[in-house]
PDB file of C-alpha atoms in Angstrom:
ATOM      1  CA  MET A  18       0.067   0.261   0.302  1.00  0.00           C
ATOM      2  CA  LYS A  19       1.250   3.665  -0.983  1.00  0.00           C
ATOM      3  CA  GLU A  20       2.491   5.499   2.401  1.00  0.00           C
ATOM      4  CA  GLN A  21       0.216   8.180   0.822  1.00  0.00           C
ATOM      5  CA  GLN A  22      -3.168   6.384   1.508  1.00  0.00           C
ATOM      6  CA  LEU A  23      -1.990   5.472   4.364  1.00  0.00           C
ATOM      7  CA  ILE A  24      -1.410   8.832   5.913  1.00  0.00           C
ATOM      8  CA  ILE A  25      -4.991   9.833   4.552  1.00  0.00           C
ATOM      9  CA  GLU A  26      -5.904   7.488   6.368  1.00  0.00           C
ATOM     10  CA  SER A  27      -4.953   8.823   9.386  1.00  0.00           C
ATOM     11  CA  LEU A  28      -6.270  12.200   8.515  1.00  0.00           C
ATOM     12  CA  LEU A  29      -9.497  11.174   8.037  1.00  0.00           C
ATOM     13  CA  PHE A  30      -9.425   9.809  11.123  1.00  0.00           C
ATOM     14  CA  VAL A  31      -8.217  12.370  13.054  1.00  0.00           C
ATOM     15  CA  ALA A  32     -10.536  15.384  11.206  1.00  0.00           C
ATOM     16  CA  SER A  33     -13.139  16.974  12.705  1.00  0.00           C
ATOM     17  CA  GLU A  34     -13.696  18.440   9.402  1.00  0.00           C
ATOM     18  CA  PRO A  35     -14.020  17.326   6.180  1.00  0.00           C
ATOM     19  CA  LEU A  36     -10.571  16.731   4.835  1.00  0.00           C
ATOM     20  CA  LEU A  37     -10.160  18.974   1.744  1.00  0.00           C
ATOM     21  CA  GLN A  38      -7.884  18.775  -1.198  1.00  0.00           C
ATOM     22  CA  SER A  39      -5.912  21.947   0.331  1.00  0.00           C
ATOM     23  CA  ASP A  40      -5.458  20.173   3.165  1.00  0.00           C
ATOM     24  CA  ILE A  41      -3.613  17.436   1.080  1.00  0.00           C
ATOM     25  CA  GLU A  42      -1.788  19.773  -0.802  1.00  0.00           C
ATOM     26  CA  ARG A  43      -0.543  21.599   2.450  1.00  0.00           C
ATOM     27  CA  VAL A  44       0.301  18.077   3.712  1.00  0.00           C
ATOM     28  CA  PHE A  45       1.696  16.863   0.860  1.00  0.00           C
ATOM     29  CA  ASP A  46       4.583  19.962   0.454  1.00  0.00           C
ATOM     30  CA  ASN A  47       6.210  18.218  -2.909  1.00  0.00           C
ATOM     31  CA  ASP A  48       5.113  17.617  -6.373  1.00  0.00           C
ATOM     32  CA  ASP A  49       3.684  14.190  -5.997  1.00  0.00           C
ATOM     33  CA  ILE A  50       0.196  15.368  -4.165  1.00  0.00           C
ATOM     34  CA  PRO A  51      -2.001  12.756  -4.822  1.00  0.00           C
ATOM     35  CA  SER A  52      -5.903  13.012  -5.650  1.00  0.00           C
ATOM     36  CA  LEU A  53      -8.239  12.854  -2.598  1.00  0.00           C
ATOM     37  CA  ASP A  54     -10.963  11.492  -4.676  1.00  0.00           C
ATOM     38  CA  ASP A  55      -9.266   8.772  -6.457  1.00  0.00           C
ATOM     39  CA  THR A  56      -7.111   8.212  -3.042  1.00  0.00           C
ATOM     40  CA  ILE A  57     -10.768   7.851  -1.280  1.00  0.00           C
ATOM     41  CA  ILE A  58     -12.330   5.181  -3.983  1.00  0.00           C
ATOM     42  CA  ASP A  59      -9.215   3.566  -3.104  1.00  0.00           C
ATOM     43  CA  ILE A  60      -9.633   3.885   1.149  1.00  0.00           C
ATOM     44  CA  ASN A  61     -13.587   2.373   0.341  1.00  0.00           C
ATOM     45  CA  ALA A  62     -12.854  -0.173  -1.332  1.00  0.00           C
ATOM     46  CA  LYS A  63      -9.966  -1.269   1.045  1.00  0.00           C
ATOM     47  CA  TYR A  64     -12.822  -0.935   4.018  1.00  0.00           C
ATOM     48  CA  SER A  65     -15.875  -2.505   1.750  1.00  0.00           C
ATOM     49  CA  ASP A  66     -16.470  -5.180   4.715  1.00  0.00           C
ATOM     50  CA  SER A  67     -15.866  -3.032   7.595  1.00  0.00           C
ATOM     51  CA  ALA A  68     -18.428  -0.788  10.334  1.00  0.00           C
ATOM     52  CA  PHE A  69     -17.137   2.749   8.743  1.00  0.00           C
ATOM     53  CA  GLU A  70     -16.770   4.246   5.363  1.00  0.00           C
ATOM     54  CA  VAL A  71     -15.050   7.525   4.127  1.00  0.00           C
ATOM     55  CA  LYS A  72     -18.148   9.493   3.092  1.00  0.00           C
ATOM     56  CA  ALA A  73     -18.588  13.323   0.660  1.00  0.00           C
ATOM     57  CA  VAL A  74     -19.207  16.080   2.699  1.00  0.00           C
ATOM     58  CA  GLY A  75     -19.823  19.527   1.148  1.00  0.00           C
ATOM     59  CA  GLU A  76     -16.380  20.196  -0.543  1.00  0.00           C
ATOM     60  CA  GLY A  77     -14.707  17.542   1.204  1.00  0.00           C
ATOM     61  CA  TYR A  78     -14.733  13.735   2.950  1.00  0.00           C
ATOM     62  CA  MET A  79     -15.043  12.562   6.763  1.00  0.00           C
ATOM     63  CA  LEU A  80     -14.361   9.300   7.757  1.00  0.00           C
ATOM     64  CA  VAL A  81     -17.908   7.550   9.224  1.00  0.00           C
ATOM     65  CA  THR A  82     -20.067   5.162  10.231  1.00  0.00           C
ATOM     66  CA  LYS A  83     -22.335   2.908   8.065  1.00  0.00           C
ATOM     67  CA  LYS A  84     -25.770   3.706   8.362  1.00  0.00           C
ATOM     68  CA  GLU A  85     -26.881   0.072   9.802  1.00  0.00           C
ATOM     69  CA  PHE A  86     -24.712   0.642  12.730  1.00  0.00           C
ATOM     70  CA  GLU A  87     -27.015   3.669  13.489  1.00  0.00           C
ATOM     71  CA  PRO A  88     -29.244   1.465  15.954  1.00  0.00           C
ATOM     72  CA  PHE A  89     -26.292   0.400  17.789  1.00  0.00           C
ATOM     73  CA  ILE A  90     -24.342   4.139  18.175  1.00  0.00           C
ATOM     74  CA  SER A  91     -27.631   5.757  19.439  1.00  0.00           C
ATOM     75  CA  CYS A  92     -27.705   2.771  22.492  1.00  0.00           C
ATOM     76  CA  LEU A  93     -25.112   4.114  23.341  1.00  0.00           C
ATOM     77  CA  LEU A  94     -24.262   7.583  22.880  1.00  0.00           C
ATOM     78  CA  TYR A  95     -27.938   8.386  23.648  1.00  0.00           C
ATOM     79  CA  THR A  96     -29.698   6.530  26.233  1.00  0.00           C
ATOM     80  CA  SER A  97     -29.146   7.495  30.369  1.00  0.00           C
ATOM     81  CA  PRO A  98     -27.152   5.155  32.179  1.00  0.00           C
ATOM     82  CA  SER A  99     -29.166   2.933  34.537  1.00  0.00           C
ATOM     83  CA  PRO A 100     -29.118   4.408  38.179  1.00  0.00           C
ATOM     84  CA  ARG A 101     -26.382   1.991  40.182  1.00  0.00           C
TER      85      ARG A 101
END
């Protein structure tokens, strides 16, 4: 796997805002700047059997959980803890 893809995966993991091509250009400060659009296609193919995917959000991309896992996430995040 290309190191560039691994770097972009790590950026997606920590990004609190959609990752933009301009962010990639800032990180890869040279002539070999990867296309974010092309890299996202490869990342989604790599993780097709996982619980997450990279989705287009506005002008950029974010790492998100797949829709089928929303009920489980809601149970964790939006239910009150039981009294002890």
